[in-house]
mmCIF file of C-alpha atoms in Angstrom:
data_model
loop_
_atom_site.group_PDB
_atom_site.id
_atom_site.type_symbol
_atom_site.label_atom_id
_atom_site.label_comp_id
_atom_site.label_asym_id
_atom_site.label_seq_id
_atom_site.Cartn_x
_atom_site.Cartn_y
_atom_site.Cartn_z
ATOM 1 C CA MET I 1 -56.437 140.500 244.702
ATOM 2 C CA ARG I 2 -53.591 142.680 245.367
ATOM 3 C CA LYS I 3 -51.532 139.778 243.411
ATOM 4 C CA TYR I 4 -54.237 139.983 240.565
ATOM 5 C CA PHE I 5 -53.103 144.284 240.168
ATOM 6 C CA LEU I 6 -49.993 143.265 240.681
ATOM 7 C CA SER I 7 -49.778 140.581 238.056
ATOM 8 C CA SER I 8 -51.720 143.191 235.658
ATOM 9 C CA ALA I 9 -49.347 145.641 235.811
ATOM 10 C CA ILE I 10 -46.860 143.956 235.074
ATOM 11 C CA PHE I 11 -48.427 142.608 232.198
ATOM 12 C CA LEU I 12 -49.297 145.913 230.823
ATOM 13 C CA MET I 13 -45.738 146.855 231.429
ATOM 14 C CA LEU I 14 -44.065 143.978 229.686
ATOM 15 C CA THR I 15 -46.226 144.028 226.951
ATOM 16 C CA GLY I 16 -45.966 147.715 226.456
ATOM 17 C CA LEU I 17 -49.714 147.964 225.430
ATOM 18 C CA THR I 18 -50.760 151.726 225.184
ATOM 19 C CA PRO I 19 -54.040 153.134 225.350
ATOM 20 C CA LEU I 20 -55.411 153.752 222.006
ATOM 21 C CA PHE I 21 -56.862 157.156 221.689
ATOM 22 C CA ALA I 22 -56.572 159.618 219.025
ATOM 23 C CA GLU I 23 -54.621 163.004 219.521
ATOM 24 C CA ILE I 24 -56.761 164.668 216.677
ATOM 25 C CA LYS I 25 -58.820 167.673 218.721
ATOM 26 C CA ILE I 26 -61.585 169.306 216.913
ATOM 27 C CA GLY I 27 -60.709 172.468 217.549
ATOM 28 C CA ALA I 28 -57.268 172.522 218.213
ATOM 29 C CA GLU I 29 -54.251 173.621 216.608
ATOM 30 C CA ALA I 30 -53.280 172.202 213.445
ATOM 31 C CA LEU I 31 -48.580 171.282 214.373
ATOM 32 C CA ASP I 32 -45.950 173.159 212.846
ATOM 33 C CA PHE I 33 -44.632 171.017 210.435
ATOM 34 C CA SER I 34 -41.891 171.511 208.077
ATOM 35 C CA LEU I 35 -41.417 168.950 204.534
ATOM 36 C CA PRO I 36 -39.705 168.265 201.800
ATOM 37 C CA THR I 37 -41.804 168.019 198.922
ATOM 38 C CA LEU I 38 -41.653 164.644 196.523
ATOM 39 C CA ASP I 39 -40.010 165.590 194.064
ATOM 40 C CA GLU I 40 -36.172 167.029 192.613
ATOM 41 C CA SER I 41 -36.542 170.405 194.115
ATOM 42 C CA LYS I 42 -37.409 169.117 197.852
ATOM 43 C CA VAL I 43 -38.714 172.525 198.437
ATOM 44 C CA LYS I 44 -39.755 172.454 202.559
ATOM 45 C CA VAL I 45 -43.408 172.905 203.126
ATOM 46 C CA LYS I 46 -44.693 174.449 206.319
ATOM 47 C CA MET I 47 -47.945 174.382 207.922
ATOM 48 C CA ALA I 48 -47.407 178.035 208.905
ATOM 49 C CA SER I 49 -47.958 178.861 205.464
ATOM 50 C CA TYR I 50 -51.194 177.907 205.435
ATOM 51 C CA LYS I 51 -52.047 179.526 208.492
ATOM 52 C CA ASN I 52 -54.633 181.527 206.526
ATOM 53 C CA THR I 53 -56.382 179.150 204.421
ATOM 54 C CA ASN I 54 -57.266 175.937 204.621
ATOM 55 C CA VAL I 55 -55.863 172.815 204.001
ATOM 56 C CA LEU I 56 -56.793 169.012 203.571
ATOM 57 C CA LEU I 57 -54.016 167.267 205.113
ATOM 58 C CA ASN I 58 -54.140 163.888 204.164
ATOM 59 C CA PHE I 59 -51.442 161.156 205.300
ATOM 60 C CA TRP I 60 -51.055 158.165 203.080
ATOM 61 C CA ALA I 61 -48.507 155.191 202.038
ATOM 62 C CA SER I 62 -47.380 154.226 199.202
ATOM 63 C CA TRP I 63 -48.081 150.228 200.725
ATOM 64 C CA CYS I 64 -51.086 150.944 201.811
ATOM 65 C CA LYS I 65 -53.562 150.048 199.335
ATOM 66 C CA GLY I 66 -56.769 152.493 200.788
ATOM 67 C CA CYS I 67 -54.665 155.226 200.251
ATOM 68 C CA LYS I 68 -53.646 154.472 196.525
ATOM 69 C CA LYS I 69 -57.464 154.147 196.447
ATOM 70 C CA GLU I 70 -58.396 157.479 197.302
ATOM 71 C CA MET I 71 -55.788 159.587 195.313
ATOM 72 C CA PRO I 72 -57.726 160.275 191.979
ATOM 73 C CA PHE I 73 -60.942 161.625 195.176
ATOM 74 C CA LEU I 74 -58.157 163.846 196.152
ATOM 75 C CA HIS I 75 -56.617 165.103 193.296
ATOM 76 C CA LYS I 76 -60.123 165.719 191.924
ATOM 77 C CA LEU I 77 -60.215 168.200 194.906
ATOM 78 C CA ALA I 78 -57.562 169.713 194.625
ATOM 79 C CA LYS I 79 -58.567 170.344 191.120
ATOM 80 C CA ASP I 80 -62.005 171.186 191.497
ATOM 81 C CA LYS I 81 -61.215 173.762 194.822
ATOM 82 C CA GLY I 82 -57.706 174.378 194.359
ATOM 83 C CA ASP I 83 -58.089 177.899 194.072
ATOM 84 C CA LYS I 84 -60.023 177.804 197.921
ATOM 85 C CA LEU I 85 -58.395 174.243 199.150
ATOM 86 C CA SER I 86 -55.120 173.602 199.620
ATOM 87 C CA VAL I 87 -54.636 169.092 199.430
ATOM 88 C CA VAL I 88 -51.470 168.427 201.329
ATOM 89 C CA ALA I 89 -50.465 164.732 200.728
ATOM 90 C CA VAL I 90 -47.737 164.036 203.748
ATOM 91 C CA ASN I 91 -46.074 160.597 202.583
ATOM 92 C CA ILE I 92 -45.149 158.363 205.304
ATOM 93 C CA ASP I 93 -43.129 155.675 203.283
ATOM 94 C CA ASN I 94 -39.544 154.714 204.958
ATOM 95 C CA LYS I 95 -37.882 155.380 201.755
ATOM 96 C CA ALA I 96 -39.094 158.811 199.448
ATOM 97 C CA LYS I 97 -38.290 156.739 196.041
ATOM 98 C CA LYS I 98 -41.200 154.343 196.681
ATOM 99 C CA ALA I 99 -43.583 157.276 197.124
ATOM 100 C CA GLU I 100 -42.605 158.424 194.048
ATOM 101 C CA THR I 101 -41.870 155.954 191.792
ATOM 102 C CA TYR I 102 -46.176 156.039 193.042
ATOM 103 C CA ILE I 103 -46.394 159.430 192.064
ATOM 104 C CA ASN I 104 -45.182 158.764 188.841
ATOM 105 C CA LYS I 105 -47.064 156.629 187.878
ATOM 106 C CA PHE I 106 -50.411 158.094 189.907
ATOM 107 C CA LYS I 107 -49.878 161.197 187.820
ATOM 108 C CA SER I 108 -49.396 159.632 183.832
ATOM 109 C CA LYS I 109 -52.387 157.972 184.549
ATOM 110 C CA MET I 110 -54.515 161.100 185.582
ATOM 111 C CA GLY I 111 -52.666 162.035 182.367
ATOM 112 C CA GLU I 112 -52.478 165.764 183.643
ATOM 113 C CA THR I 113 -50.269 167.406 186.738
ATOM 114 C CA SER I 114 -51.849 167.038 190.246
ATOM 115 C CA LYS I 115 -51.923 169.824 191.991
ATOM 116 C CA ILE I 116 -51.707 167.524 195.047
ATOM 117 C CA ILE I 117 -49.016 168.777 197.501
ATOM 118 C CA PHE I 118 -47.257 165.648 198.131
ATOM 119 C CA VAL I 119 -44.531 166.167 201.013
ATOM 120 C CA HIS I 120 -42.558 163.388 202.556
ATOM 121 C CA ASP I 121 -42.169 163.427 206.430
ATOM 122 C CA LYS I 122 -39.498 160.271 206.217
ATOM 123 C CA LYS I 123 -39.097 160.190 210.218
ATOM 124 C CA LYS I 124 -43.241 160.244 211.058
ATOM 125 C CA LEU I 125 -43.372 162.538 213.332
ATOM 126 C CA LEU I 126 -46.434 164.444 211.978
ATOM 127 C CA PRO I 127 -48.478 161.143 212.098
ATOM 128 C CA LYS I 128 -46.638 160.075 215.718
ATOM 129 C CA ALA I 129 -47.742 163.486 217.261
ATOM 130 C CA TYR I 130 -51.406 163.519 216.050
ATOM 131 C CA GLU I 131 -51.564 159.371 217.119
ATOM 132 C CA LEU I 132 -52.776 158.273 214.188
ATOM 133 C CA GLU I 133 -55.235 155.956 214.709
ATOM 134 C CA ALA I 134 -55.692 155.054 210.779
ATOM 135 C CA VAL I 135 -53.416 155.585 207.989
ATOM 136 C CA PRO I 136 -54.783 157.112 205.685
ATOM 137 C CA CYS I 137 -56.045 160.123 207.409
ATOM 138 C CA SER I 138 -57.704 163.377 206.487
ATOM 139 C CA LEU I 139 -57.572 166.299 208.498
ATOM 140 C CA LEU I 140 -59.133 169.515 207.207
ATOM 141 C CA ILE I 141 -57.425 172.587 208.317
ATOM 142 C CA LYS I 142 -59.221 176.265 208.649
ATOM 143 C CA ASN I 143 -56.925 178.943 209.311
ATOM 144 C CA GLY I 144 -54.457 176.904 211.269
ATOM 145 C CA LYS I 145 -57.307 174.991 213.699
ATOM 146 C CA ILE I 146 -58.766 171.119 213.076
ATOM 147 C CA VAL I 147 -61.915 172.056 211.762
ATOM 148 C CA GLN I 148 -62.871 167.981 210.763
ATOM 149 C CA TYR I 149 -61.134 164.737 210.725
ATOM 150 C CA TYR I 150 -61.338 161.434 208.754
ATOM 151 C CA LEU I 151 -60.429 157.730 209.089
ATOM 152 C CA GLY I 152 -59.881 155.662 206.838
ATOM 153 C CA SER I 153 -59.991 155.815 202.968
ATOM 154 C CA PHE I 154 -62.503 157.702 201.134
ATOM 155 C CA ASP I 155 -65.938 156.069 200.279
ATOM 156 C CA GLU I 156 -68.865 157.156 198.455
ATOM 157 C CA GLU I 157 -70.161 158.155 201.685
ATOM 158 C CA SER I 158 -67.094 159.540 204.108
ATOM 159 C CA GLU I 159 -66.669 161.841 200.707
ATOM 160 C CA GLU I 160 -70.468 163.192 200.930
ATOM 161 C CA VAL I 161 -69.171 164.158 204.561
ATOM 162 C CA LEU I 162 -66.304 165.779 203.554
ATOM 163 C CA LEU I 163 -67.888 168.097 200.715
ATOM 164 C CA SER I 164 -70.467 169.144 202.286
ATOM 165 C CA ASP I 165 -68.349 169.463 205.639
ATOM 166 C CA LEU I 166 -66.177 171.882 202.954
ATOM 167 C CA LYS I 167 -69.219 173.671 201.582
ATOM 168 C CA LYS I 168 -69.657 175.374 205.487
ATOM 169 C CA VAL I 169 -65.559 175.664 205.897
ATOM 170 C CA LEU I 170 -65.528 177.490 202.229
ATOM 171 C CA ARG I 171 -68.023 179.699 202.505
ATOM 172 C CA MET V 1 -38.467 128.645 247.575
ATOM 173 C CA LYS V 2 -41.596 130.228 246.403
ATOM 174 C CA ARG V 3 -39.630 133.840 246.075
ATOM 175 C CA GLY V 4 -37.177 131.639 243.220
ATOM 176 C CA ARG V 5 -39.934 130.807 241.373
ATOM 177 C CA THR V 6 -41.573 133.755 240.770
ATOM 178 C CA GLY V 7 -38.449 135.388 240.146
ATOM 179 C CA ILE V 8 -37.566 132.895 237.052
ATOM 180 C CA LEU V 9 -41.710 133.745 235.969
ATOM 181 C CA LEU V 10 -40.856 137.352 236.155
ATOM 182 C CA LEU V 11 -37.917 136.720 234.114
ATOM 183 C CA LEU V 12 -39.125 134.365 231.477
ATOM 184 C CA SER V 13 -42.533 136.593 231.529
ATOM 185 C CA THR V 14 -39.614 140.119 230.215
ATOM 186 C CA ILE V 15 -37.895 137.919 228.382
ATOM 187 C CA PHE V 16 -41.049 136.621 226.514
ATOM 188 C CA LEU V 17 -44.151 138.877 226.915
ATOM 189 C CA SER V 18 -41.004 142.270 225.574
ATOM 190 C CA ALA V 19 -42.029 141.308 222.149
ATOM 191 C CA CYS V 20 -45.638 142.088 222.143
ATOM 192 C CA THR V 21 -46.177 145.818 221.080
ATOM 193 C CA HIS V 22 -48.416 147.659 219.802
ATOM 194 C CA VAL V 23 -47.642 148.364 215.736
ATOM 195 C CA ALA V 24 -48.664 152.238 215.252
ATOM 196 C CA PRO V 25 -50.986 152.420 211.523
ATOM 197 C CA TYR V 26 -48.402 154.323 209.975
ATOM 198 C CA GLU V 27 -45.570 151.730 211.542
ATOM 199 C CA LYS V 28 -46.841 148.816 209.210
ATOM 200 C CA GLU V 29 -44.577 149.326 206.221
ATOM 201 C CA VAL V 30 -42.775 146.246 206.920
ATOM 202 C CA LEU V 31 -46.090 144.451 207.963
ATOM 203 C CA ALA V 32 -47.699 145.374 204.838
ATOM 204 C CA THR V 33 -45.089 143.663 202.226
ATOM 205 C CA GLN V 34 -46.492 140.537 200.332
ATOM 206 C CA LYS V 35 -44.060 138.311 201.964
ATOM 207 C CA MET V 36 -46.108 139.336 205.692
ATOM 208 C CA LEU V 37 -48.743 137.646 203.876
ATOM 209 C CA SER V 38 -50.258 134.267 205.376
ATOM 210 C CA ASN V 39 -50.425 133.365 201.644
ATOM 211 C CA PRO V 40 -47.016 135.081 200.041
ATOM 212 C CA LEU V 41 -47.434 133.098 196.658
ATOM 213 C CA SER V 42 -51.084 133.113 195.594
ATOM 214 C CA GLU V 43 -50.404 131.505 192.028
ATOM 215 C CA ARG V 44 -47.923 129.148 193.411
ATOM 216 C CA THR V 45 -51.413 128.275 195.826
ATOM 217 C CA ALA V 46 -53.124 127.864 192.603
ATOM 218 C CA PHE V 47 -51.431 126.052 190.854
ATOM 219 C CA GLU V 48 -50.821 122.957 193.420
ATOM 220 C CA SER V 49 -54.310 123.718 194.437
ATOM 221 C CA HIS V 50 -55.032 122.458 190.603
ATOM 222 C CA ILE V 51 -52.608 119.321 190.322
ATOM 223 C CA TYR V 52 -52.921 118.631 194.262
ATOM 224 C CA PRO V 53 -56.402 116.889 193.318
ATOM 225 C CA ILE V 54 -55.639 115.650 190.114
ATOM 226 C CA ARG V 55 -52.726 113.719 191.866
ATOM 227 C CA GLU V 56 -54.312 113.090 194.867
ATOM 228 C CA GLY V 57 -57.704 111.424 193.058
ATOM 229 C CA THR V 58 -59.763 113.772 194.939
ATOM 230 C CA SER V 59 -61.736 116.076 193.699
ATOM 231 C CA GLY V 60 -63.095 119.004 196.039
ATOM 232 C CA ALA V 61 -60.364 118.022 198.675
ATOM 233 C CA GLU V 62 -59.493 121.323 199.235
ATOM 234 C CA SER V 63 -62.849 123.643 198.538
ATOM 235 C CA GLY V 64 -65.373 123.441 200.904
ATOM 236 C CA PHE V 65 -68.577 122.124 199.292
ATOM 237 C CA GLN V 66 -67.454 118.633 199.047
ATOM 238 C CA GLY V 67 -66.253 116.284 201.383
ATOM 239 C CA GLY V 68 -62.754 115.234 199.691
ATOM 240 C CA CYS V 69 -63.813 111.604 198.609
ATOM 241 C CA GLY V 70 -63.538 111.856 194.633
ATOM 242 C CA CYS V 71 -66.819 112.191 193.881
ATOM 243 C CA LYS V 72 -68.873 115.093 192.327
#
C-alpha cells in the first residue's frame, strides 16, 4: 500500500500533472490588467477604467478557429449594446502581428469599424491568472465583479444565455 | 542490488516522464499549427489516395466501404 502511494506520488510529481479547475469565481473581483491595444497607438487599456461599467472580457487567439467563429457575434454585440457594454477582446498570440493581420481582415470583411477593443497579452498573464480551461472564453463583468463566464465558442444556445444574462445586467 | 534497480528505475522515470506535462489551452499556439496535424498535407493525401488505387488496381482500398479487392 505504501509502495503504491509512493509510486503514485512520484508519478504525479514527475509528470507535472496538475488538477484542472477554473479559478474564475462568480461574484469575485475581476483581475486588474493594463494591456496595450492591438493597433499602432498601443494605448494601455486598464481594467480599473471599467470599474463602474459593464464589460465582456473575451480571450481569443488568431490560431483558434472557435475564437474567429464567434468574432462576428462579438462585433454585433459591441455594435448593438455599445452604449452600455464594452467588449474587450484579449488576444493571447505570441506575436501581435498575427492578431493585427487577422483584425484587419476581419474589419474589411465587416466593412465597418469594430467597436471591440482589441488588446494584446503577449505574456498570457491574464489567462494564467484566471487559469482558463478553454479558449475562447468570455467573462461578463459588472462594476468590476464577475457575473458569469462562458467557456468555448458562442453558439446559438450560449448566445441566448449571454443575451438573457445581459438583460439582467444591463437593466 | 534491489536498491540499485530502484535507483535506475527512478532515474529513467525522471528522464522520460518529465516530458509529460499539461499544456494549458492558452499555450497551444504551436500545437495548433498546420504542421502539427497528423495529416498536414491534406491536398497531397487526396492526390495520393486518387493515384494509389489506380496504380495498384485496388479500387476502394483506402475507403471504408469496400474490401480492397478491386471490384466495385
